[in-house]
Short mmCIF file of C-alpha atoms in Angstrom, two decimals:
data_model
loop_
_atom_site.label_atom_id
_atom_site.label_comp_id
_atom_site.label_asym_id
_atom_site.label_seq_id
_atom_site.Cartn_x
_atom_site.Cartn_y
_atom_site.Cartn_z
CA MET A 1 27.24 203.41 -41.91
CA PRO A 2 30.44 202.71 -43.96
CA LEU A 3 30.96 199.50 -42.45
CA ASN A 4 28.27 196.80 -40.49
CA ILE A 5 29.21 193.70 -39.12
CA ILE A 6 27.00 191.11 -38.27
CA TYR A 7 27.60 187.05 -37.18
CA ASN A 8 24.40 185.50 -37.08
CA ARG A 9 24.31 182.08 -34.80
CA ARG A 10 21.50 179.61 -36.71
CA THR A 11 22.96 180.60 -39.54
CA GLU A 12 26.65 180.50 -39.04
CA TRP A 13 27.44 183.24 -41.16
CA LEU A 14 29.88 186.17 -40.44
CA THR A 15 28.40 189.07 -43.16
CA VAL A 16 30.19 192.18 -43.62
CA THR A 17 28.72 195.39 -45.49
CA HIS A 18 31.11 197.73 -46.94
CA THR A 19 28.99 200.96 -48.18
CA TYR A 20 31.09 204.02 -49.44
CA GLY A 21 28.32 206.68 -51.65
CA ASP A 22 25.65 204.50 -53.89
CA LYS A 23 28.33 201.30 -53.98
CA LYS A 24 28.04 198.74 -51.85
CA GLU A 25 30.62 195.58 -51.11
CA VAL A 26 29.20 192.42 -49.16
CA VAL A 27 31.43 189.80 -47.79
CA VAL A 28 30.28 186.45 -46.50
CA MET A 29 32.36 183.68 -44.61
CA LYS A 30 31.52 181.03 -42.99
CA ALA A 31 31.73 180.89 -39.21
CA TYR A 32 31.70 178.98 -36.45
CA SER A 33 31.26 180.23 -32.41
CA GLY A 34 31.79 177.34 -29.69
CA GLY A 35 30.95 173.44 -29.93
CA TRP A 36 34.40 172.66 -29.01
CA ASP A 37 34.51 171.09 -25.29
CA GLY A 38 31.51 172.05 -24.47
CA PHE A 39 31.82 175.92 -24.90
CA ARG A 40 28.77 178.06 -25.47
CA ALA A 41 28.41 180.20 -28.64
CA LEU A 42 28.68 183.95 -27.94
CA PRO A 43 25.91 185.45 -26.54
CA LYS A 44 23.70 187.73 -28.51
CA GLY A 45 24.45 191.45 -28.44
CA GLU A 46 27.19 194.06 -29.57
CA TRP A 47 30.51 193.24 -29.34
CA LEU A 48 33.58 195.82 -29.33
CA ILE A 49 36.07 194.85 -32.09
CA VAL A 50 39.74 195.20 -31.34
CA GLU A 51 43.07 194.35 -31.68
CA ASN A 52 44.15 190.88 -30.18
CA PRO A 53 44.99 191.74 -26.71
CA SER A 54 47.78 188.79 -27.00
CA GLY A 55 49.40 190.89 -30.04
CA ASP A 56 48.39 188.23 -32.49
CA ARG A 57 47.24 190.29 -36.00
CA SER A 58 45.81 187.80 -37.71
CA TYR A 59 42.90 187.72 -34.82
CA PHE A 60 41.19 190.26 -33.53
CA GLY A 61 39.78 190.67 -29.87
CA LEU A 62 36.24 190.78 -29.04
CA PHE A 63 34.62 192.58 -25.72
CA TYR A 64 31.11 192.08 -24.95
CA GLN A 65 29.77 195.33 -24.39
CA ASP A 66 28.13 194.79 -21.21
CA LYS A 67 28.49 197.34 -18.15
CA SER A 68 32.71 197.04 -18.33
CA VAL A 69 35.03 197.73 -21.63
CA ASN A 70 37.32 194.60 -21.44
CA ASP A 71 37.96 190.96 -22.14
CA GLN A 72 35.78 189.11 -19.41
CA PHE A 73 32.24 188.93 -19.19
CA LYS A 74 29.72 186.42 -17.18
CA HIS A 75 27.32 184.38 -19.73
CA GLY A 76 24.53 182.95 -17.06
CA LEU A 77 26.99 181.85 -14.15
CA GLN A 78 30.03 181.14 -15.79
CA TRP A 79 33.05 183.80 -16.45
CA ARG A 80 34.55 183.87 -19.83
CA ASP A 81 37.28 185.65 -21.73
CA GLY A 82 39.62 185.92 -24.29
CA ILE A 83 37.29 185.89 -27.23
CA ARG A 84 38.40 186.32 -30.11
CA LEU A 85 37.76 186.67 -34.29
CA GLY A 86 39.83 184.91 -36.67
CA PHE A 87 40.00 182.24 -39.10
CA HIS A 88 41.04 178.48 -39.21
CA HIS A 89 40.45 175.53 -41.21
CA ASP A 90 38.30 174.11 -38.35
CA GLU A 91 34.57 173.80 -37.49
CA GLY A 92 33.51 175.22 -34.63
CA SER A 93 36.39 176.94 -31.31
CA HIS A 94 35.78 177.47 -27.73
CA GLY A 95 33.20 180.34 -28.49
CA CYS A 96 35.04 182.41 -30.32
CA ILE A 97 34.19 183.24 -33.50
CA MET A 98 36.27 181.93 -36.63
CA GLY A 99 35.80 182.22 -39.77
CA THR A 100 36.52 179.09 -41.94
CA GLN A 101 35.67 177.38 -45.27
CA ALA A 102 31.94 176.97 -46.54
CA ASP A 103 31.03 174.45 -48.68
CA GLY A 104 32.31 173.92 -51.66
CA GLN A 105 34.66 176.97 -51.15
CA GLY A 106 39.01 176.05 -50.53
CA PHE A 107 40.90 177.20 -48.53
CA HIS A 108 43.07 179.42 -50.32
CA GLU A 109 39.83 181.32 -51.74
CA ALA A 110 38.14 181.17 -47.85
CA ARG A 111 41.37 182.28 -46.58
CA LYS A 112 41.17 185.32 -49.07
CA THR A 113 37.80 186.29 -47.94
CA TRP A 114 39.05 186.78 -44.56
CA GLU A 115 42.03 188.63 -45.26
CA ARG A 116 39.67 190.79 -47.06
CA ILE A 117 37.31 191.28 -44.17
CA GLN A 118 40.70 192.24 -41.44
CA HIS A 119 41.31 194.77 -44.00
CA LEU A 120 38.54 195.87 -44.16
CA ILE A 121 37.68 196.26 -40.52
CA ARG A 122 41.39 198.13 -39.99
CA THR A 123 41.15 200.39 -43.07
CA LYS A 124 37.47 201.33 -43.58
CA ARG A 125 36.49 201.60 -39.29
CA PRO A 126 37.66 204.28 -37.05
CA ASN A 127 40.61 203.21 -35.48
CA TYR A 128 39.81 205.12 -31.68
CA VAL A 129 42.31 203.76 -28.70
CA VAL A 130 40.31 202.31 -25.27
CA SER A 131 42.26 201.76 -22.04
CA TYR A 132 40.41 198.50 -19.76
CA LYS A 133 41.53 196.59 -17.25
CA ASN A 134 40.41 192.71 -16.60
CA ASN A 135 39.47 193.70 -13.11
CA GLU A 136 35.56 192.08 -13.14
CA ASN A 137 36.35 188.23 -12.81
CA PRO A 138 36.94 187.49 -8.73
CA ARG A 139 39.25 184.34 -9.80
CA VAL A 140 41.31 186.52 -12.06
CA ARG A 141 41.44 190.08 -11.38
CA ASP A 142 44.18 192.35 -13.11
CA ASN A 143 44.39 195.91 -12.38
CA THR A 144 46.72 196.75 -14.72
CA LYS A 145 45.79 199.44 -17.10
CA TYR A 146 45.95 198.47 -20.83
CA HIS A 147 44.95 200.18 -24.18
CA ILE A 148 44.21 198.85 -27.40
CA SER A 149 42.93 199.94 -30.96
CA SER A 150 39.53 199.58 -31.23
CA TYR A 151 37.58 199.37 -34.27
CA GLY A 152 33.85 199.94 -33.85
CA ASN A 153 30.99 197.15 -32.92
CA MET A 154 30.40 193.83 -34.03
CA THR A 155 26.25 192.39 -33.49
CA VAL A 156 26.14 189.31 -33.17
CA THR A 157 22.05 187.84 -33.56
CA GLU A 158 20.27 184.78 -33.00
#
């Protein structure tokens, strides 16, 4: 696979490996999922990386690969939505995966690392269009059919 993306919840590292021919580039970034306001980290499994449904291209959307492809999923007994992959300078998130500075790393260096990850995802992954509806959560049903660019999967591990 030319681009492999893994987030490890235990170590809190996001690892992007780009293999081309006999060469390999590995980009590693400190990242957090959960912790703010009691929000839990994302569940383990496969996540579809898509353009951010709200349009902000500094983030990607993450759709949990459950029985439906959309911006909603059930985590235990709780419905969750709006999960994103991005960058900020704080530790933690509302459940999104947010890259940040590692110990001893400056903000600008961390920002450049995030920009490299964005570049790899957008240019080294095939770009597909997926269609979806946010009609799973009984309290927030939206039967509008959306079409969005997709860049393949990311794996969340323990």
